[in-house]
The first five atom37 places (N, CA, C, CB, O) and aatype in JSON, in Angstrom:
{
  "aatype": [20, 20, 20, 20, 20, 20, 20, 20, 20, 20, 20, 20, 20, 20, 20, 20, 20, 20, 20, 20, 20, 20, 20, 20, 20, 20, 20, 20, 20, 20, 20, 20, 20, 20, 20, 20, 20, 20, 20, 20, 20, 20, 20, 20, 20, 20, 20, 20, 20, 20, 20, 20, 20, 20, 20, 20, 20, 20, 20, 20, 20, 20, 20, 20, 20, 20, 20, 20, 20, 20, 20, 20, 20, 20, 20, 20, 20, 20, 20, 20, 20, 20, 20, 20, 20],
  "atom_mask": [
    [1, 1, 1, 1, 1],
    [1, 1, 1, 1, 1],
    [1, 1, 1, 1, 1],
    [1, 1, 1, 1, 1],
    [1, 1, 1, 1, 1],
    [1, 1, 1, 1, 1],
    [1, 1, 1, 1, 1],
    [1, 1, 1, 1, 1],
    [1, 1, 1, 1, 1],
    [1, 1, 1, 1, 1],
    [1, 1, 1, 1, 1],
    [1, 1, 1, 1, 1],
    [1, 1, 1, 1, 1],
    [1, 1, 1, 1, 1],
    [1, 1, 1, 1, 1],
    [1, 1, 1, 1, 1],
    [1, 1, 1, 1, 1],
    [1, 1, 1, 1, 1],
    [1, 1, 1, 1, 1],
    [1, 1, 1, 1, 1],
    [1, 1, 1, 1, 1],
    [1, 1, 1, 1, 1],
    [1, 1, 1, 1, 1],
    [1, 1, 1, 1, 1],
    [1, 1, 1, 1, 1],
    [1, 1, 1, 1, 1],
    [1, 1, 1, 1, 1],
    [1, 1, 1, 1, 1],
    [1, 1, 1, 1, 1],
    [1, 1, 1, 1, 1],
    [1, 1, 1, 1, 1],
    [1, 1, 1, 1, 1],
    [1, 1, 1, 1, 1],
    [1, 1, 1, 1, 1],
    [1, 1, 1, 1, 1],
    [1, 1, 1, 1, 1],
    [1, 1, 1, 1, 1],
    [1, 1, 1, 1, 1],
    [1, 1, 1, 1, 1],
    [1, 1, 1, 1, 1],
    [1, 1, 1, 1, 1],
    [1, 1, 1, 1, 1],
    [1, 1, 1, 1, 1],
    [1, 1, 1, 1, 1],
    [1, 1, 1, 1, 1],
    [1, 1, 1, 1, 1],
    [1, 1, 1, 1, 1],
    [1, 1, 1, 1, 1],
    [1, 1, 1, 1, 1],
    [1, 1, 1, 1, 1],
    [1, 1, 1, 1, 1],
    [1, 1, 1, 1, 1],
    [1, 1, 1, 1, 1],
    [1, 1, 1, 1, 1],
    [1, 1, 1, 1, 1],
    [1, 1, 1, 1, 1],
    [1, 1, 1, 1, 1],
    [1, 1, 1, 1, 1],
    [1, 1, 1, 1, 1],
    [1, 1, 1, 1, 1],
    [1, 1, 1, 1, 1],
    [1, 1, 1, 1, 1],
    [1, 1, 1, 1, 1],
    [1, 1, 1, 1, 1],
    [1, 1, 1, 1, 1],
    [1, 1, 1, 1, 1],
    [1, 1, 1, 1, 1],
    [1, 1, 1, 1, 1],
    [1, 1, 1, 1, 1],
    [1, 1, 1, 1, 1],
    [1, 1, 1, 1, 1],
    [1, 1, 1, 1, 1],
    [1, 1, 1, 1, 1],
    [1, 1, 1, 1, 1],
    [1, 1, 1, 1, 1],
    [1, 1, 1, 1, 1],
    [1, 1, 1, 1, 1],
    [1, 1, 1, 1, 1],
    [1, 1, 1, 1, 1],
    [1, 1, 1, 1, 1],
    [1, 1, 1, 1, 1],
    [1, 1, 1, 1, 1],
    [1, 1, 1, 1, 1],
    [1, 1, 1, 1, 1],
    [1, 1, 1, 1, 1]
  ],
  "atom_positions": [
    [[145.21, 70.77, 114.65], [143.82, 71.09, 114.86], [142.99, 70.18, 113.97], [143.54, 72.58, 114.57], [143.34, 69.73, 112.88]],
    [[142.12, 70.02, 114.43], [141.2, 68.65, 113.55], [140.51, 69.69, 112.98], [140.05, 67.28, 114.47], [140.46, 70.86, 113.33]],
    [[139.92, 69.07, 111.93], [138.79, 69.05, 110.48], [137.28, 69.94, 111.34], [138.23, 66.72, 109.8], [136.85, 71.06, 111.04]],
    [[136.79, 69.04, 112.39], [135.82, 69.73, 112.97], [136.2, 70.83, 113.61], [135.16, 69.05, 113.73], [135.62, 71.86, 113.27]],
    [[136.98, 70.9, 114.4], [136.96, 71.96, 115.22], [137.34, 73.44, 114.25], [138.04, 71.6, 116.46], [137.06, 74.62, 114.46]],
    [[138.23, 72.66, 112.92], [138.14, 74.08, 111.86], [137.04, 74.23, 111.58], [138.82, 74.13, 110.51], [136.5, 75.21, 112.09]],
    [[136.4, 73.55, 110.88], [134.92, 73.9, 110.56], [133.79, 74.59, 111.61], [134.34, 72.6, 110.18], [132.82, 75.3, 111.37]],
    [[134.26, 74.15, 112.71], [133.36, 74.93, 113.73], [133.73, 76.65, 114.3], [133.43, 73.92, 115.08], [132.96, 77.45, 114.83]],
    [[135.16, 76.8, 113.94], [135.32, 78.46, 113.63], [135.65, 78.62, 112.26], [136.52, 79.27, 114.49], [136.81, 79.0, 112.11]],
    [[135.13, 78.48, 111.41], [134.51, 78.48, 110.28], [133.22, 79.29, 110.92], [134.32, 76.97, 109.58], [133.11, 80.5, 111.1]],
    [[132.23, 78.17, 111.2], [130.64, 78.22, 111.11], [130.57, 79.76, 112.58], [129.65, 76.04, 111.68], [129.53, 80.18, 113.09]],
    [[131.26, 79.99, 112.73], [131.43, 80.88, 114.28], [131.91, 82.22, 113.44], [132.92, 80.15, 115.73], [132.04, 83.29, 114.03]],
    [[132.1, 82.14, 112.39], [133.11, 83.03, 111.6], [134.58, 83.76, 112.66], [132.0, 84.44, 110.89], [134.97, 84.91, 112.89]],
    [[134.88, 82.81, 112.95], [136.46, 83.12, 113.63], [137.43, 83.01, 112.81], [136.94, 82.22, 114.73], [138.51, 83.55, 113.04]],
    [[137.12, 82.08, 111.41], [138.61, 81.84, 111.12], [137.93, 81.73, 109.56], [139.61, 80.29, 112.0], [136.73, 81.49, 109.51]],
    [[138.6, 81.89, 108.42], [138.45, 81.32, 107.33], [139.57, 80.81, 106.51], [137.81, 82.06, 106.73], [140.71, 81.0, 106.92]],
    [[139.36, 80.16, 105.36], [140.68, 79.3, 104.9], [140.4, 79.9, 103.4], [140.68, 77.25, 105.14], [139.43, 80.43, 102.86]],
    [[141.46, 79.61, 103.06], [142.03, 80.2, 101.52], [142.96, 79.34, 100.38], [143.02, 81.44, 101.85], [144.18, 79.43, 100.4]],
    [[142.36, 78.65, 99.57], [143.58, 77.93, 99.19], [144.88, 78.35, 98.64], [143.25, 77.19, 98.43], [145.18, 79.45, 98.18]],
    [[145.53, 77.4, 98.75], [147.33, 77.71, 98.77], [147.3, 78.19, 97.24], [148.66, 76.03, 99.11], [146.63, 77.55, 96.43]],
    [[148.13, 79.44, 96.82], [148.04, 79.67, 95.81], [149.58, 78.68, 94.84], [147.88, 81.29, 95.93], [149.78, 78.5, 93.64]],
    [[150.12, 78.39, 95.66], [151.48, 77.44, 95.08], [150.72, 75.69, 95.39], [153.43, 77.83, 96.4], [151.4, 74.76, 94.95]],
    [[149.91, 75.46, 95.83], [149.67, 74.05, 96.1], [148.11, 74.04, 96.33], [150.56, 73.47, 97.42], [147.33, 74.6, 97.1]],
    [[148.04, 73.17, 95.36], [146.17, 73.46, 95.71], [145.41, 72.44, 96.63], [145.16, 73.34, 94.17], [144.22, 72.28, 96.91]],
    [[146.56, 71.84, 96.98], [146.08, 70.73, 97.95], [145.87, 71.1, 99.75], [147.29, 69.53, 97.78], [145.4, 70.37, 100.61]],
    [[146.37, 72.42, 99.86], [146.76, 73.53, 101.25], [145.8, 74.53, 101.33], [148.25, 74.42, 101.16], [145.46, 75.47, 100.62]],
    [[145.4, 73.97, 102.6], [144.62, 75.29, 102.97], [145.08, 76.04, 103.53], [143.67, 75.29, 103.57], [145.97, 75.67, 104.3]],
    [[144.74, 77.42, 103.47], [145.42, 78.37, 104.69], [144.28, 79.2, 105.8], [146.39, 79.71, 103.83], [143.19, 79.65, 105.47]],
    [[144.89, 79.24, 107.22], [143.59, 79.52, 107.8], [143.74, 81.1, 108.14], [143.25, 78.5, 109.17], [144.88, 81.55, 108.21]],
    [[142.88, 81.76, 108.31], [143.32, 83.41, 108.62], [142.29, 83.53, 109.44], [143.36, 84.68, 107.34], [141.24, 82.9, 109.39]],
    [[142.78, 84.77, 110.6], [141.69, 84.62, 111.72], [140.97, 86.21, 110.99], [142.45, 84.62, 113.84], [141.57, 87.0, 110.26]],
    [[139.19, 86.34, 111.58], [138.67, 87.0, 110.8], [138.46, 88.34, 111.94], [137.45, 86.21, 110.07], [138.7, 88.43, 113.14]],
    [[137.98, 89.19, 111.06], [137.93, 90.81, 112.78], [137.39, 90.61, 113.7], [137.12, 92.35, 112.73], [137.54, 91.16, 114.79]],
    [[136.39, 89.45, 113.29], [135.66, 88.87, 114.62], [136.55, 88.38, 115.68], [134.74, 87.66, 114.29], [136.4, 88.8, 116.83]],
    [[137.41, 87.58, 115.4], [138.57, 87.29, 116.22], [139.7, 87.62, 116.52], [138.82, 86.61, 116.1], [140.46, 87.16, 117.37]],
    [[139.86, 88.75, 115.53], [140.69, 89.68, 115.97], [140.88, 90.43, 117.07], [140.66, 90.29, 115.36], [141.8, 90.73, 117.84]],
    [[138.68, 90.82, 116.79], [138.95, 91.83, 117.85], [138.89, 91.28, 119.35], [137.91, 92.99, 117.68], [138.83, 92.05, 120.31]],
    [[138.9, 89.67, 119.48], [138.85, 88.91, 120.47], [140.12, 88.88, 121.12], [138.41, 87.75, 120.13], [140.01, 88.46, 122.27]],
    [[141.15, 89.14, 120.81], [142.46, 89.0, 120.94], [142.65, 89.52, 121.99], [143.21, 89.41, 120.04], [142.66, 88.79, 122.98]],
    [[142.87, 90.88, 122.14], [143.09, 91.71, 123.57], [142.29, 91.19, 125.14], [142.46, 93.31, 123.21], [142.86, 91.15, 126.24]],
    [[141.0, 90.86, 124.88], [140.13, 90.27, 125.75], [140.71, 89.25, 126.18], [138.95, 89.97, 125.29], [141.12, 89.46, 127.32]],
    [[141.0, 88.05, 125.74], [141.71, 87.14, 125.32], [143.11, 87.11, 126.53], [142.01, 87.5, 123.69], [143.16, 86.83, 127.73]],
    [[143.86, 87.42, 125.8], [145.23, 88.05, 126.82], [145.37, 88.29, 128.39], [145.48, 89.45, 126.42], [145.98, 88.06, 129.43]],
    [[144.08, 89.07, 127.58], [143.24, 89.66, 129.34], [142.82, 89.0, 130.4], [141.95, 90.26, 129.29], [142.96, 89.51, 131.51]],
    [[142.18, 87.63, 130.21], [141.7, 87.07, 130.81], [142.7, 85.8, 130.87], [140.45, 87.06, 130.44], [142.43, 84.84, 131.59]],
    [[143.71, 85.84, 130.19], [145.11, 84.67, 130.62], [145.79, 85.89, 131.41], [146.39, 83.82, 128.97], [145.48, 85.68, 132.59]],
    [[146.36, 86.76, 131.36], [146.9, 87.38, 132.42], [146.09, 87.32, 133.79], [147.11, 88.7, 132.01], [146.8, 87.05, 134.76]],
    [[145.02, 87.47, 134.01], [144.34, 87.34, 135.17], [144.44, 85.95, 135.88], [143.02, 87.68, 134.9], [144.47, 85.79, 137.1]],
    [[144.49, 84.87, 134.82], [144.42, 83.61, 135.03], [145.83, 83.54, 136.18], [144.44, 82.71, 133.51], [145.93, 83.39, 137.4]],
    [[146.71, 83.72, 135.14], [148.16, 83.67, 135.16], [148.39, 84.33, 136.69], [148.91, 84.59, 133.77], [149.05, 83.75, 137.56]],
    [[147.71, 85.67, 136.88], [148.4, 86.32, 138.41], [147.81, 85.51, 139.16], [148.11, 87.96, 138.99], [148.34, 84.89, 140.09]],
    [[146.33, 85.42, 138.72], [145.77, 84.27, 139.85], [146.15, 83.74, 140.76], [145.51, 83.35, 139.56], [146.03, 83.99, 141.96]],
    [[147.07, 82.3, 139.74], [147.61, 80.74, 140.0], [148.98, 81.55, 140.3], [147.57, 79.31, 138.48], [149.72, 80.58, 140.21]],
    [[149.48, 82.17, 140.47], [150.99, 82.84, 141.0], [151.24, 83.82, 141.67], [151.74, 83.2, 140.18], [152.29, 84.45, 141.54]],
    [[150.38, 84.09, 142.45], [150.18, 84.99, 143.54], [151.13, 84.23, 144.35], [148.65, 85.21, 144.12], [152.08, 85.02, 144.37]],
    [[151.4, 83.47, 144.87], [152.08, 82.85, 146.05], [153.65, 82.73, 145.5], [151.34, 81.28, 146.51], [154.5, 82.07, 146.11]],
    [[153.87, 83.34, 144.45], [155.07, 83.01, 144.23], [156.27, 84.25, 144.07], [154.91, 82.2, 143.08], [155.91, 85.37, 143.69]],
    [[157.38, 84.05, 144.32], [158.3, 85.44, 144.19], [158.77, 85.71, 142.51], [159.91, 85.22, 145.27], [158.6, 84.84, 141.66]],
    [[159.16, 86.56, 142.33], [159.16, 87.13, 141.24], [160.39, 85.98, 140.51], [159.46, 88.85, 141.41], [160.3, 85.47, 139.39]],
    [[161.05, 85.86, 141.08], [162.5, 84.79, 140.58], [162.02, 83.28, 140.24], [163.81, 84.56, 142.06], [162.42, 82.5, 139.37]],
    [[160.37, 83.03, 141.88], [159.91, 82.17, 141.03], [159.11, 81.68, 139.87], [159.74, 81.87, 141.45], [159.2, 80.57, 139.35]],
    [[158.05, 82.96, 139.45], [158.28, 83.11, 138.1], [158.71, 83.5, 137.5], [157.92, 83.25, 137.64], [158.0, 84.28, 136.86]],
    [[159.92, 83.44, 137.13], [161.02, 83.88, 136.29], [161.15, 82.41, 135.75], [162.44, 84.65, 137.07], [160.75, 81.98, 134.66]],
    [[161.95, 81.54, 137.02], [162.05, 80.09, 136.79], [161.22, 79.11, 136.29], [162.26, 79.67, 137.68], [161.53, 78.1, 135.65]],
    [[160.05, 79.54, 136.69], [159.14, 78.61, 136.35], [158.91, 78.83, 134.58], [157.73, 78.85, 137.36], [158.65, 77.89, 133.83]],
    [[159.05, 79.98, 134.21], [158.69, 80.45, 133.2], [159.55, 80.1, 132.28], [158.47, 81.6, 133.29], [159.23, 79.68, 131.17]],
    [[160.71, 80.26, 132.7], [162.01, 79.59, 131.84], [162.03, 78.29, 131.6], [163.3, 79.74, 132.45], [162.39, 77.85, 130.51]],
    [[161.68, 77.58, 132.54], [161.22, 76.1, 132.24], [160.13, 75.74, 131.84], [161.28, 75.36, 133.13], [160.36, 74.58, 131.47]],
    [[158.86, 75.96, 131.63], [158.63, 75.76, 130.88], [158.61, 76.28, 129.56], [158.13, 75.54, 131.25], [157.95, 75.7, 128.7]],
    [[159.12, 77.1, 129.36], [159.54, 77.47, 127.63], [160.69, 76.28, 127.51], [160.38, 79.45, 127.24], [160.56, 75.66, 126.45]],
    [[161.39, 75.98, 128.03], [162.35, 74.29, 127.47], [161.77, 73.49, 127.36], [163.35, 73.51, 128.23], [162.15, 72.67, 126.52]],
    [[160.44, 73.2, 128.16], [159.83, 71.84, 127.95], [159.15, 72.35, 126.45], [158.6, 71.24, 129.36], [159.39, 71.81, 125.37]],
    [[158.2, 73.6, 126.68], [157.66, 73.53, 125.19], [158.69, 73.62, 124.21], [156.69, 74.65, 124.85], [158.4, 72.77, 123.37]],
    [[159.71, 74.17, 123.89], [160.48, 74.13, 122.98], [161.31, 72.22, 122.07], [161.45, 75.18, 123.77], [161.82, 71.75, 121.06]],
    [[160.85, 71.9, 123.45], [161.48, 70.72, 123.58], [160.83, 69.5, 123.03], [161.73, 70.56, 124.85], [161.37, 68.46, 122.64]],
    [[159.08, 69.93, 123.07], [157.82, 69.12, 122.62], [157.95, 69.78, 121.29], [156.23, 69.3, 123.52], [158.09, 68.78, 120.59]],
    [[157.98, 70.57, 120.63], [157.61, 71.29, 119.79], [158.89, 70.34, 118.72], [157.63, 73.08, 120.22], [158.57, 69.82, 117.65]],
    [[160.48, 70.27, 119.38], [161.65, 69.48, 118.24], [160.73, 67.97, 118.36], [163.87, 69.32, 118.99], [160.36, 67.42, 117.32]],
    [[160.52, 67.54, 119.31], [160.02, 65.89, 119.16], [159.13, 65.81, 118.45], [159.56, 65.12, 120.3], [159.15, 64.84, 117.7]],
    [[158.0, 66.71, 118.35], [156.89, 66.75, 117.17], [157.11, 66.71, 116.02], [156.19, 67.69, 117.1], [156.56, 66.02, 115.16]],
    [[158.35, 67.82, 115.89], [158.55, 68.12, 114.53], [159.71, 66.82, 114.04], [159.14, 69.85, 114.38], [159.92, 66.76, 112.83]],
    [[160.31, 65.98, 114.79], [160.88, 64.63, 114.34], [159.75, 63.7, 114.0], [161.8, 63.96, 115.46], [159.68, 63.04, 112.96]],
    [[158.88, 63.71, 114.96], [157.4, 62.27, 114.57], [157.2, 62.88, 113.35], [155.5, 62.13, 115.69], [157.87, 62.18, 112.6]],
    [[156.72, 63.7, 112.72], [156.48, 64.43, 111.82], [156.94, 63.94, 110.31], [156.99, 65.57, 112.26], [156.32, 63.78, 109.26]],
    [[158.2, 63.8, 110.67], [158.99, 63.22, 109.7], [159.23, 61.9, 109.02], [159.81, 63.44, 110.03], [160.09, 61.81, 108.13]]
  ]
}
């Protein structure tokens, strides 16, 4: 997440940061009740998304689809964490 876009839920009060109490060079970000209580809503409106765009599909095919992509993300997530390094 970039610098601005923290600062901009910052300034939204969505999120605030805390410095690292072992490293003072780390911030830590914590989401605030404001966005807490955004959460459920949230969900809500990706599940809707979600039946939406998969209405046409049988239950096995989201099953499959779903299974694959959790490998691809799992899969972006090891290559990241190698560039990383």
């Amino acid at each position: 997440m970039s610098a601005r876009t923290i600062t901009k839920l910052i300034e939204l009060d969505f999120v605030y940061k805390k410095q690292d109490e072992k490293d003072s060079r780390v911030y830590n970000l914590f989401l605030t009740p404001k966005a807490t209580e955004l959460i459920p809503k949230i969900r809500k409106d990706i599940k809707s998304v979600v039946d939406l765009i998969t209405e046409d599909l049988t239950e096995e095919e989201k099953f499959i689809t779903t299974k694959s992509l959790k490998k691809i993300l799992d899969r972006t997530q090891i290559l990241k964490h190698k560039e990383e390094r």
